[in-house]
Tab-separated table of C-alpha atoms and ligand atoms in Angstrom:
chain	number	residue	atom	x	y	z
A	6	MET	CA	13.638	-2.608	34.282
A	7	ASN	CA	17.061	-4.002	35.225
A	8	SER	CA	17.049	-6.969	32.840
A	9	GLU	CA	19.901	-8.708	31.085
A	10	LEU	CA	19.843	-10.943	28.052
A	11	LEU	CA	22.879	-12.570	26.455
A	12	ILE	CA	22.625	-14.000	22.936
A	13	LYS	CA	25.614	-16.294	22.510
A	14	ASN	CA	27.525	-17.652	19.524
A	15	GLY	CA	25.246	-16.473	16.726
A	16	ARG	CA	26.386	-15.160	13.358
A	17	VAL	CA	25.827	-11.476	14.054
A	18	ILE	CA	25.074	-9.430	10.931
A	19	ASP	CA	24.840	-5.671	11.410
A	20	PRO	CA	25.353	-4.001	8.017
A	21	THR	CA	25.564	-0.433	9.381
A	22	ASN	CA	28.509	-1.338	11.589
A	23	LYS	CA	29.972	-3.693	8.972
A	24	VAL	CA	29.709	-6.630	11.357
A	25	ASP	CA	29.352	-10.180	10.018
A	26	LYS	CA	30.954	-12.616	12.435
A	27	VAL	CA	30.187	-15.241	15.036
A	28	CYS	CA	29.991	-13.494	18.411
A	29	ASP	CA	27.661	-12.502	21.256
A	30	VAL	CA	25.135	-9.731	21.822
A	31	PHE	CA	24.622	-8.447	25.348
A	32	ILE	CA	21.388	-6.596	26.077
A	33	SER	CA	20.981	-4.615	29.281
A	34	ASP	CA	17.858	-2.736	30.376
A	35	GLY	CA	16.372	-2.959	26.914
A	36	ASN	CA	19.377	-1.567	25.074
A	37	ILE	CA	22.309	-3.024	23.163
A	38	ALA	CA	25.217	-3.000	25.634
A	39	GLU	CA	27.882	-4.938	23.764
A	40	VAL	CA	28.485	-6.837	20.530
A	41	GLY	CA	31.555	-9.081	20.469
A	42	LYS	CA	33.030	-11.717	22.707
A	43	VAL	CA	31.118	-11.179	25.953
A	44	ASP	CA	32.459	-12.830	29.108
A	45	LYS	CA	29.749	-11.510	31.417
A	46	GLU	CA	27.089	-13.628	33.065
A	47	ALA	CA	23.465	-12.746	32.360
A	48	LYS	CA	20.161	-13.680	33.918
A	49	ASP	CA	18.804	-14.873	30.590
A	50	VAL	CA	20.932	-16.578	27.945
A	51	ILE	CA	19.984	-17.636	24.417
A	52	ASP	CA	22.270	-20.067	22.593
A	53	ALA	CA	22.231	-18.857	18.969
A	54	THR	CA	24.770	-21.345	17.595
A	55	GLY	CA	24.098	-21.824	13.874
A	56	LYS	CA	21.601	-18.948	13.846
A	57	LEU	CA	21.691	-15.439	12.422
A	58	VAL	CA	21.417	-12.575	14.896
A	59	VAL	CA	20.372	-9.403	13.078
A	60	PRO	CA	18.837	-6.002	13.828
A	61	GLY	CA	15.063	-6.342	14.170
A	62	LEU	CA	13.472	-6.408	10.725
A	63	ILE	CA	11.539	-3.347	9.529
A	64	ASP	CA	8.614	-3.533	7.103
A	65	MET	CA	7.751	-0.047	5.882
A	66	HIS	CA	4.577	-1.080	4.046
A	67	VAL	CA	1.781	-2.991	5.799
A	68	HIS	CA	-2.000	-2.694	5.960
A	69	PHE	CA	-3.474	-3.489	9.386
A	70	ARG	CA	-7.027	-2.408	8.410
A	71	GLU	CA	-7.735	-0.666	11.717
A	72	PRO	CA	-9.780	1.478	12.035
A	73	GLY	CA	-12.662	0.290	9.885
A	74	ASP	CA	-12.029	-3.261	8.712
A	75	GLU	CA	-11.151	-5.050	11.929
A	76	GLU	CA	-12.629	-8.308	10.626
A	77	GLU	CA	-9.708	-8.450	8.147
A	78	GLU	CA	-6.901	-7.393	10.505
A	79	THR	CA	-6.405	-5.359	13.649
A	80	ILE	CA	-3.336	-3.655	14.999
A	81	ALA	CA	-3.207	-6.475	17.572
A	82	SER	CA	-3.491	-9.358	15.069
A	83	GLY	CA	-1.195	-7.640	12.573
A	84	SER	CA	1.378	-6.999	15.303
A	85	SER	CA	1.336	-10.670	16.312
A	86	ALA	CA	1.862	-11.601	12.671
A	87	ALA	CA	4.709	-9.079	12.477
A	88	VAL	CA	6.742	-10.487	15.364
A	89	ALA	CA	6.138	-14.034	14.093
A	90	GLY	CA	7.633	-12.834	10.796
A	91	GLY	CA	10.658	-11.343	12.578
A	92	PHE	CA	9.536	-7.717	12.260
A	93	THR	CA	10.204	-5.420	15.217
A	94	SER	CA	8.917	-2.336	13.393
A	95	VAL	CA	6.181	-1.899	10.815
A	96	VAL	CA	4.695	1.101	9.052
A	97	CYS	CA	0.923	1.066	8.555
A	98	MET	CA	-0.575	2.596	5.448
A	99	PRO	CA	-3.260	5.243	6.003
A	100	ASN	CA	-5.907	3.833	3.635
A	101	THR	CA	-8.111	2.728	6.516
A	102	ASN	CA	-11.714	3.633	7.144
A	103	PRO	CA	-11.685	6.504	8.052
A	104	THR	CA	-8.409	7.563	6.449
A	105	ILE	CA	-5.470	8.423	8.723
A	106	GLU	CA	-5.386	12.136	7.955
A	107	ASN	CA	-4.989	14.119	11.188
A	108	GLU	CA	-3.052	13.941	14.442
A	109	THR	CA	-5.864	12.204	16.374
A	110	ASP	CA	-5.839	9.388	13.813
A	111	VAL	CA	-2.061	8.986	14.154
A	112	GLU	CA	-2.331	8.945	17.944
A	113	TYR	CA	-5.066	6.307	17.718
A	114	ILE	CA	-2.709	3.932	15.871
A	115	HIS	CA	0.070	4.547	18.383
A	116	ARG	CA	-2.263	3.971	21.337
A	117	LYS	CA	-3.532	0.671	19.927
A	118	ALA	CA	0.048	-0.455	19.315
A	119	ARG	CA	1.074	0.391	22.877
A	120	GLN	CA	-1.821	-1.671	24.214
A	121	THR	CA	-0.743	-4.612	22.056
A	122	ARG	CA	2.946	-4.537	23.075
A	123	LYS	CA	4.254	-6.670	20.237
A	124	THR	CA	6.065	-4.807	17.470
A	125	HIS	CA	6.775	-1.076	17.114
A	126	VAL	CA	3.977	0.305	14.972
A	127	TYR	CA	4.493	3.475	12.973
A	128	THR	CA	2.080	4.965	10.520
A	129	MET	CA	2.131	7.118	7.455
A	130	GLY	CA	-0.542	9.755	7.074
A	131	ALA	CA	-2.533	10.468	3.941
A	132	ILE	CA	-1.304	13.102	1.517
A	133	THR	CA	-4.844	14.264	0.744
A	134	LYS	CA	-8.076	14.265	2.711
A	135	GLU	CA	-9.946	10.966	2.336
A	136	ARG	CA	-7.247	10.137	-0.261
A	137	LYS	CA	-9.374	11.934	-2.817
A	138	GLY	CA	-6.408	13.728	-4.329
A	139	VAL	CA	-7.916	17.200	-3.953
A	140	GLU	CA	-7.202	18.889	-0.619
A	141	LEU	CA	-3.998	18.345	1.380
A	142	ALA	CA	-4.387	16.474	4.675
A	143	GLU	CA	-3.023	17.916	7.941
A	144	MET	CA	0.526	16.839	7.229
A	145	GLY	CA	2.139	19.238	9.692
A	146	PHE	CA	0.080	18.077	12.666
A	147	MET	CA	0.490	14.431	11.680
A	148	SER	CA	4.240	14.901	11.457
A	149	GLU	CA	4.263	16.376	14.975
A	150	ALA	CA	2.204	13.418	16.196
A	151	GLY	CA	4.843	11.035	14.848
A	152	ALA	CA	3.725	10.075	11.330
A	153	VAL	CA	6.809	8.794	9.477
A	154	GLY	CA	5.737	9.728	5.951
A	155	PHE	CA	2.761	10.509	3.762
A	156	THR	CA	1.076	8.500	1.050
A	157	ASP	CA	-2.348	8.008	-0.526
A	158	ASP	CA	-1.368	4.335	-0.987
A	159	GLY	CA	-4.000	2.318	-2.769
A	160	ASP	CA	-4.198	5.300	-5.107
A	161	GLY	CA	-1.693	7.678	-6.590
A	162	VAL	CA	-2.202	11.449	-6.359
A	163	GLN	CA	-3.547	12.107	-9.857
A	164	ASP	CA	-3.370	15.911	-10.068
A	165	PRO	CA	0.238	17.080	-10.608
A	166	ALA	CA	-0.451	20.495	-9.048
A	167	VAL	CA	-1.762	18.870	-5.855
A	168	MET	CA	1.254	16.546	-5.795
A	169	LEU	CA	3.674	19.448	-6.189
A	170	ARG	CA	1.978	21.283	-3.302
A	171	ALA	CA	2.274	18.150	-1.163
A	172	LEU	CA	5.965	17.741	-1.963
A	173	LYS	CA	6.738	21.374	-1.150
A	174	TYR	CA	4.771	21.130	2.095
A	175	ALA	CA	6.508	17.897	3.146
A	176	ALA	CA	9.897	19.496	2.464
A	177	MET	CA	9.207	21.843	5.410
A	178	PHE	CA	9.201	18.850	7.784
A	179	ASP	CA	11.939	16.802	6.095
A	180	ILE	CA	9.548	13.878	5.915
A	181	VAL	CA	9.248	11.410	3.061
A	182	ILE	CA	6.410	11.447	0.555
A	183	ALA	CA	5.645	7.945	-0.688
A	184	GLN	CA	3.626	7.321	-3.802
A	185	HIS	CA	1.642	4.393	-5.165
A	186	CYS	CA	2.446	5.296	-8.752
A	187	GLN	CA	-0.608	4.692	-10.874
A	188	ASP	CA	-1.977	7.094	-13.436
A	189	ASN	CA	-5.624	6.065	-13.500
A	190	SER	CA	-6.122	7.167	-17.090
A	191	PHE	CA	-4.061	4.112	-18.152
A	192	VAL	CA	-5.878	1.716	-15.818
A	193	SER	CA	-9.624	2.467	-15.664
A	194	ASP	CA	-11.212	-0.836	-14.621
A	195	GLY	CA	-8.070	-2.973	-15.042
A	196	VAL	CA	-7.578	-5.963	-12.740
A	197	MET	CA	-4.272	-7.466	-13.935
A	198	ASN	CA	-1.204	-6.594	-15.974
A	199	ALA	CA	-2.112	-5.455	-19.499
A	200	GLY	CA	-0.532	-7.759	-22.056
A	201	PHE	CA	-0.762	-11.152	-23.697
A	202	GLN	CA	-2.144	-12.859	-20.570
A	203	SER	CA	-4.902	-10.320	-19.963
A	204	THR	CA	-5.959	-10.682	-23.587
A	205	VAL	CA	-6.032	-14.479	-23.341
A	206	LEU	CA	-8.027	-14.351	-20.105
A	207	GLY	CA	-10.329	-11.620	-21.354
A	208	LEU	CA	-9.653	-9.447	-18.314
A	209	PRO	CA	-9.167	-5.660	-18.454
A	210	GLY	CA	-5.499	-4.763	-18.097
A	211	MET	CA	-3.434	-2.281	-16.097
A	212	ASP	CA	-0.710	-0.960	-18.366
A	213	ALA	CA	2.855	-0.727	-17.071
A	214	LEU	CA	2.674	2.838	-18.382
A	215	ALA	CA	0.265	3.722	-15.577
A	216	GLU	CA	3.060	3.199	-13.059
A	217	GLU	CA	5.830	4.607	-15.218
A	218	ALA	CA	3.964	7.754	-16.338
A	219	MET	CA	3.253	8.817	-12.751
A	220	LEU	CA	6.762	8.000	-11.605
A	221	TRP	CA	8.221	10.018	-14.491
A	222	ARG	CA	5.925	12.931	-13.624
A	223	ASP	CA	6.832	12.766	-9.944
A	224	ILE	CA	10.542	12.800	-10.715
A	225	GLN	CA	10.021	16.115	-12.551
A	226	LEU	CA	8.131	17.440	-9.512
A	227	VAL	CA	10.834	16.290	-7.093
A	228	LYS	CA	13.351	18.327	-9.105
A	229	LYS	CA	11.233	21.414	-8.321
A	230	ALA	CA	10.484	20.636	-4.673
A	231	ASN	CA	13.727	18.946	-3.605
A	232	VAL	CA	12.070	16.685	-1.057
A	233	ARG	CA	12.611	13.034	-0.183
A	234	TYR	CA	10.387	10.911	-2.391
A	235	HIS	CA	9.781	7.178	-2.170
A	236	SER	CA	8.270	5.091	-4.944
A	237	GLN	CA	6.246	2.267	-3.404
A	238	HIS	CA	6.181	-1.297	-4.757
A	239	VAL	CA	7.916	-0.641	-8.093
A	240	SER	CA	7.042	-3.451	-10.464
A	241	THR	CA	8.138	-2.699	-14.023
A	242	THR	CA	11.354	-2.567	-16.043
A	243	GLY	CA	10.542	1.016	-17.007
A	244	SER	CA	10.098	2.113	-13.384
A	245	ILE	CA	13.450	0.639	-12.486
A	246	GLU	CA	15.097	2.552	-15.318
A	247	LEU	CA	13.489	5.789	-14.100
A	248	VAL	CA	14.710	5.265	-10.523
A	249	ARG	CA	18.143	4.275	-11.783
A	250	SER	CA	18.549	7.467	-13.774
A	251	ALA	CA	17.071	9.676	-11.019
A	252	LYS	CA	19.630	8.264	-8.602
A	253	LYS	CA	22.395	8.834	-11.108
A	254	ASN	CA	21.291	12.485	-11.120
A	255	SER	CA	21.491	12.527	-7.301
A	256	LEU	CA	17.781	13.170	-6.800
A	257	PRO	CA	16.519	12.244	-3.293
A	258	ILE	CA	14.513	9.292	-4.583
A	259	THR	CA	14.179	5.838	-3.040
A	260	CYS	CA	12.101	2.802	-3.915
A	261	GLU	CA	10.851	-0.494	-2.538
A	262	VAL	CA	9.825	-3.867	-3.940
A	263	THR	CA	7.513	-6.642	-2.723
A	264	PRO	CA	8.020	-10.427	-2.665
A	265	HIS	CA	5.194	-11.030	-5.124
A	266	HIS	CA	6.753	-8.847	-7.807
A	267	LEU	CA	9.905	-10.982	-7.504
A	268	LEU	CA	8.293	-14.432	-7.373
A	269	LEU	CA	5.043	-14.365	-9.352
A	270	THR	CA	4.084	-13.337	-12.883
A	271	ASP	CA	0.807	-12.475	-14.628
A	272	GLU	CA	0.670	-16.100	-15.823
A	273	CYS	CA	-0.356	-16.988	-12.251
A	274	CYS	CA	-3.748	-15.360	-12.982
A	275	GLU	CA	-4.618	-18.073	-15.532
A	276	ASP	CA	-7.020	-19.901	-13.191
A	277	TYR	CA	-8.694	-16.635	-12.177
A	278	ASP	CA	-7.454	-17.255	-8.618
A	279	THR	CA	-8.034	-13.921	-6.883
A	280	ASN	CA	-5.139	-14.527	-4.470
A	281	TYR	CA	-3.014	-13.336	-7.397
A	282	LYS	CA	-4.980	-10.117	-7.792
A	283	VAL	CA	-2.784	-7.330	-6.491
A	284	SER	CA	-2.001	-3.709	-7.255
A	285	PRO	CA	0.354	-2.945	-8.923
A	286	PRO	CA	-0.387	-6.194	-10.758
A	287	LEU	CA	1.939	-9.166	-11.208
A	288	ARG	CA	4.043	-8.420	-14.283
A	289	ARG	CA	6.203	-10.505	-16.634
A	290	GLN	CA	9.336	-12.606	-16.080
A	291	GLU	CA	11.477	-9.927	-17.706
A	292	ASP	CA	10.243	-7.404	-15.128
A	293	ILE	CA	11.273	-9.804	-12.360
A	294	GLU	CA	14.733	-9.999	-13.911
A	295	ALA	CA	14.946	-6.180	-14.079
A	296	LEU	CA	13.922	-5.862	-10.423
A	297	LYS	CA	16.488	-8.438	-9.347
A	298	ALA	CA	19.227	-6.731	-11.345
A	299	ALA	CA	18.302	-3.426	-9.706
A	300	ILE	CA	18.447	-5.015	-6.261
A	301	ALA	CA	21.875	-6.469	-7.028
A	302	ASP	CA	23.026	-3.011	-8.210
A	303	GLY	CA	21.827	-1.247	-5.046
A	304	ILE	CA	19.068	0.690	-6.854
A	305	VAL	CA	16.336	-0.696	-4.583
A	306	ASP	CA	16.289	0.736	-1.045
A	307	ALA	CA	13.800	-1.407	0.865
A	308	LEU	CA	12.153	-4.816	0.814
A	309	VAL	CA	8.555	-4.677	2.078
A	310	SER	CA	5.656	-7.113	2.296
A	311	ASP	CA	2.773	-4.825	1.283
A	312	HIS	CA	0.832	-7.165	3.594
A	313	ALA	CA	-2.749	-6.574	2.442
A	314	PRO	CA	-5.170	-8.836	4.307
A	315	HIS	CA	-8.687	-9.448	2.993
A	316	LEU	CA	-11.660	-11.554	4.028
A	317	GLN	CA	-12.026	-14.896	2.319
A	318	SER	CA	-15.612	-14.010	1.398
A	319	GLU	CA	-14.315	-11.004	-0.547
A	320	LYS	CA	-11.521	-12.897	-2.258
A	321	GLU	CA	-14.068	-15.556	-3.266
A	322	LEU	CA	-15.772	-13.014	-5.509
A	323	GLU	CA	-15.039	-13.239	-9.218
A	324	PHE	CA	-11.710	-11.821	-10.403
A	325	LEU	CA	-13.267	-8.570	-11.616
A	326	ALA	CA	-14.939	-7.835	-8.287
A	327	ALA	CA	-12.433	-9.153	-5.711
A	328	PRO	CA	-10.218	-6.653	-3.845
A	329	PHE	CA	-6.505	-6.243	-4.612
A	330	GLY	CA	-3.953	-7.579	-2.130
A	331	ILE	CA	-1.808	-10.411	-0.761
A	332	ALA	CA	-1.252	-11.242	2.920
A	333	SER	CA	2.385	-12.245	3.423
A	334	LEU	CA	3.789	-10.650	6.584
A	335	GLU	CA	4.542	-13.946	8.318
A	336	CYS	CA	6.398	-15.483	5.388
A	337	ALA	CA	7.981	-12.364	3.806
A	338	LEU	CA	11.483	-13.126	5.088
A	339	SER	CA	11.394	-16.671	3.682
A	340	LEU	CA	10.047	-15.372	0.379
A	341	TYR	CA	12.945	-12.921	0.134
A	342	ILE	CA	15.389	-15.721	0.929
A	343	LYS	CA	13.860	-17.683	-1.947
A	344	ALA	CA	13.832	-14.736	-4.340
A	345	LEU	CA	17.198	-13.186	-3.493
A	346	ILE	CA	19.510	-15.323	-1.324
A	347	GLU	CA	18.970	-18.714	-2.975
A	348	PRO	CA	19.693	-17.483	-6.536
A	349	GLY	CA	22.641	-15.398	-5.279
A	350	VAL	CA	21.194	-11.947	-6.059
A	351	LEU	CA	22.151	-10.749	-2.565
A	352	ASP	CA	24.281	-12.036	0.285
A	353	TRP	CA	22.902	-12.052	3.827
A	354	SER	CA	24.362	-8.708	4.743
A	355	GLY	CA	22.806	-7.140	1.640
A	356	LEU	CA	19.406	-8.660	2.394
A	357	ILE	CA	19.437	-7.590	6.030
A	358	ALA	CA	20.395	-4.004	5.130
A	359	LEU	CA	17.338	-3.769	2.848
A	360	MET	CA	15.121	-5.046	5.662
A	361	THR	CA	16.612	-2.934	8.483
A	362	SER	CA	18.882	0.106	8.226
A	363	ARG	CA	17.888	1.294	4.774
A	364	PRO	CA	14.134	1.450	5.381
A	365	ALA	CA	14.894	3.007	8.815
A	366	ASN	CA	16.730	5.818	7.032
A	367	ILE	CA	13.841	6.408	4.644
A	368	ILE	CA	11.262	6.779	7.402
A	369	GLY	CA	13.716	8.605	9.664
A	370	VAL	CA	13.633	6.342	12.708
A	371	ASP	CA	16.675	5.575	14.859
A	372	LYS	CA	16.507	1.818	14.295
A	373	GLY	CA	17.881	-0.952	12.135
A	374	THR	CA	21.293	-1.385	13.769
A	375	LEU	CA	22.905	-3.159	16.719
A	376	SER	CA	24.879	-0.054	17.707
A	377	LYS	CA	25.713	0.354	21.383
A	378	ASP	CA	23.010	2.026	23.508
A	379	LYS	CA	20.323	1.670	20.808
A	380	GLN	CA	17.043	0.082	21.780
A	381	ALA	CA	17.543	-3.687	21.541
A	382	ASP	CA	15.376	-4.784	18.616
A	383	VAL	CA	16.862	-8.085	17.481
A	384	THR	CA	15.706	-10.942	15.249
A	385	ILE	CA	17.178	-14.441	15.505
A	386	ILE	CA	16.810	-16.535	12.349
A	387	ASP	CA	17.550	-20.164	11.559
A	388	PRO	CA	18.593	-19.607	7.924
A	389	ASP	CA	18.505	-23.233	6.798
A	390	ALA	CA	15.375	-24.483	8.575
A	391	ALA	CA	12.948	-25.583	5.875
A	392	TYR	CA	9.197	-25.460	6.354
A	393	ARG	CA	5.970	-25.420	4.411
A	394	ILE	CA	3.936	-22.212	4.447
A	395	ASP	CA	0.577	-22.962	6.036
A	396	VAL	CA	-1.934	-20.117	6.054
A	397	ASN	CA	-3.931	-21.861	8.755
A	398	LYS	CA	-1.084	-21.173	11.159
A	399	PHE	CA	-1.035	-17.447	10.415
A	400	ARG	CA	-1.582	-15.084	13.301
A	401	SER	CA	-2.958	-12.659	10.750
A	402	LYS	CA	-6.748	-12.740	10.559
A	403	SER	CA	-6.632	-13.218	6.791
A	404	ARG	CA	-5.647	-16.093	4.539
A	405	ASN	CA	-5.350	-14.469	1.112
A	406	CYS	CA	-1.878	-15.806	0.491
A	407	PRO	CA	-0.917	-17.484	-2.806
A	408	TYR	CA	2.168	-19.063	-1.215
A	409	ASN	CA	0.174	-21.532	0.868
A	410	GLY	CA	1.940	-24.910	0.616
A	411	TRP	CA	5.236	-23.494	-0.696
A	412	GLU	CA	8.434	-25.105	0.637
A	413	VAL	CA	10.678	-22.330	1.936
A	414	LYS	CA	13.658	-21.769	4.190
A	415	GLY	CA	14.473	-19.389	7.001
A	416	LYS	CA	12.603	-19.718	10.244
A	417	VAL	CA	12.282	-16.871	12.699
A	418	GLU	CA	13.436	-18.285	16.038
A	419	LYS	CA	13.010	-15.249	18.267
A	420	THR	CA	11.906	-11.658	17.906
A	421	ILE	CA	13.167	-9.290	20.578
A	422	VAL	CA	11.645	-5.834	20.898
A	423	GLY	CA	13.216	-3.346	23.291
A	424	GLY	CA	15.111	-6.179	24.983
A	425	GLU	CA	11.962	-8.260	25.537
A	426	ILE	CA	11.325	-11.570	23.783
A	427	ARG	CA	7.986	-10.912	22.080
A	428	TYR	CA	7.973	-14.003	19.851
A	429	SER	CA	9.621	-17.388	20.184
A	430	ALA	CA	9.215	-20.272	17.718
A	431	ASN	CA	8.927	-22.709	20.631
A	432	GLY	CA	6.407	-20.561	22.449
A	433	LEU	CA	7.048	-17.920	25.076
I	24	LIG	ZN1	0.129	0.484	-2.841
């Protein structure tokens, strides 16, 4: 390739290497060659004065809807949205149509991503065939094909015996099992958080216990199987307490949160606006406070978007019938700045770690740092640039985003993948 790119005078934040200082980043042939004061000349130079220069952001929970629902999102459209949001790596969930459940399915995702050439696209495979919770999917073959974890996301694995078998099987490959914790017996036809608001609105509720009961059960299973386990989109005070105590007992358990569970509550559902219909549902203010406290304490391991695009025609259905999900990949970074940096829950280094190195460790990919000789995935951010979220500018095919019109900060200036500028705010 023989290319050189010099990023000058940015505030370089690389939590793994404990770097947070104004300096330069020199990229040669697609890899990080030097971080520090660089006196070399380069063919291409970016002046990053006043900007943050960080390892490329990683989102370990997105839904790109391909195969099966390409009208909502494709790997190409989702990848364009990803780089516009500063993400150089994403992990697709396997709840597509058909389900990602064997090595051919995994290879299909990788092939589509290669053709798109935007962001790195990884995928998790399903834990059970067709996510029915009965028969284990071909986890071994999927692992060999490059799946970075397993989940039946969208549903939790209901049968504890099946879940235990899955955990023991995954332990053989040292690959993470991720769970959408939801015990369906506490949810049935629920569409929002169970509580005062659901009663007022006359909508069937989803009890916090549904999440907590499955998480508690899984923690007991993890003790038996001793495998890495990841609790997806934790949303309740009780879940946080469970993760906190599991970590205290040194169990190999990690967890993630979403922007919506930090910024929105079940009161948002009062106008029956289906853009607020999401699973797990929006909870209460006190749950937001518990999540933020856990983030400040280091209990939370990853910040994700859970980007879940849907057609407008589907979201226009009544609240009971509309699908669950919020599309937020392009504004996730700004939402996290609003939720965590602005109120002082995290500093920049803490935020970047939760969006780079820590999720990289969970999914076992050699990314998320600016270490010498690593592939040069770099995001350049203008931290103070204010803008208004406008869904009509999304590269995503979907518009189901309740943050439309919000004033936020933190603009992605450039997204560099493998040393190549794949997104630039002023056009390529
Ligand atoms: Zn989920």
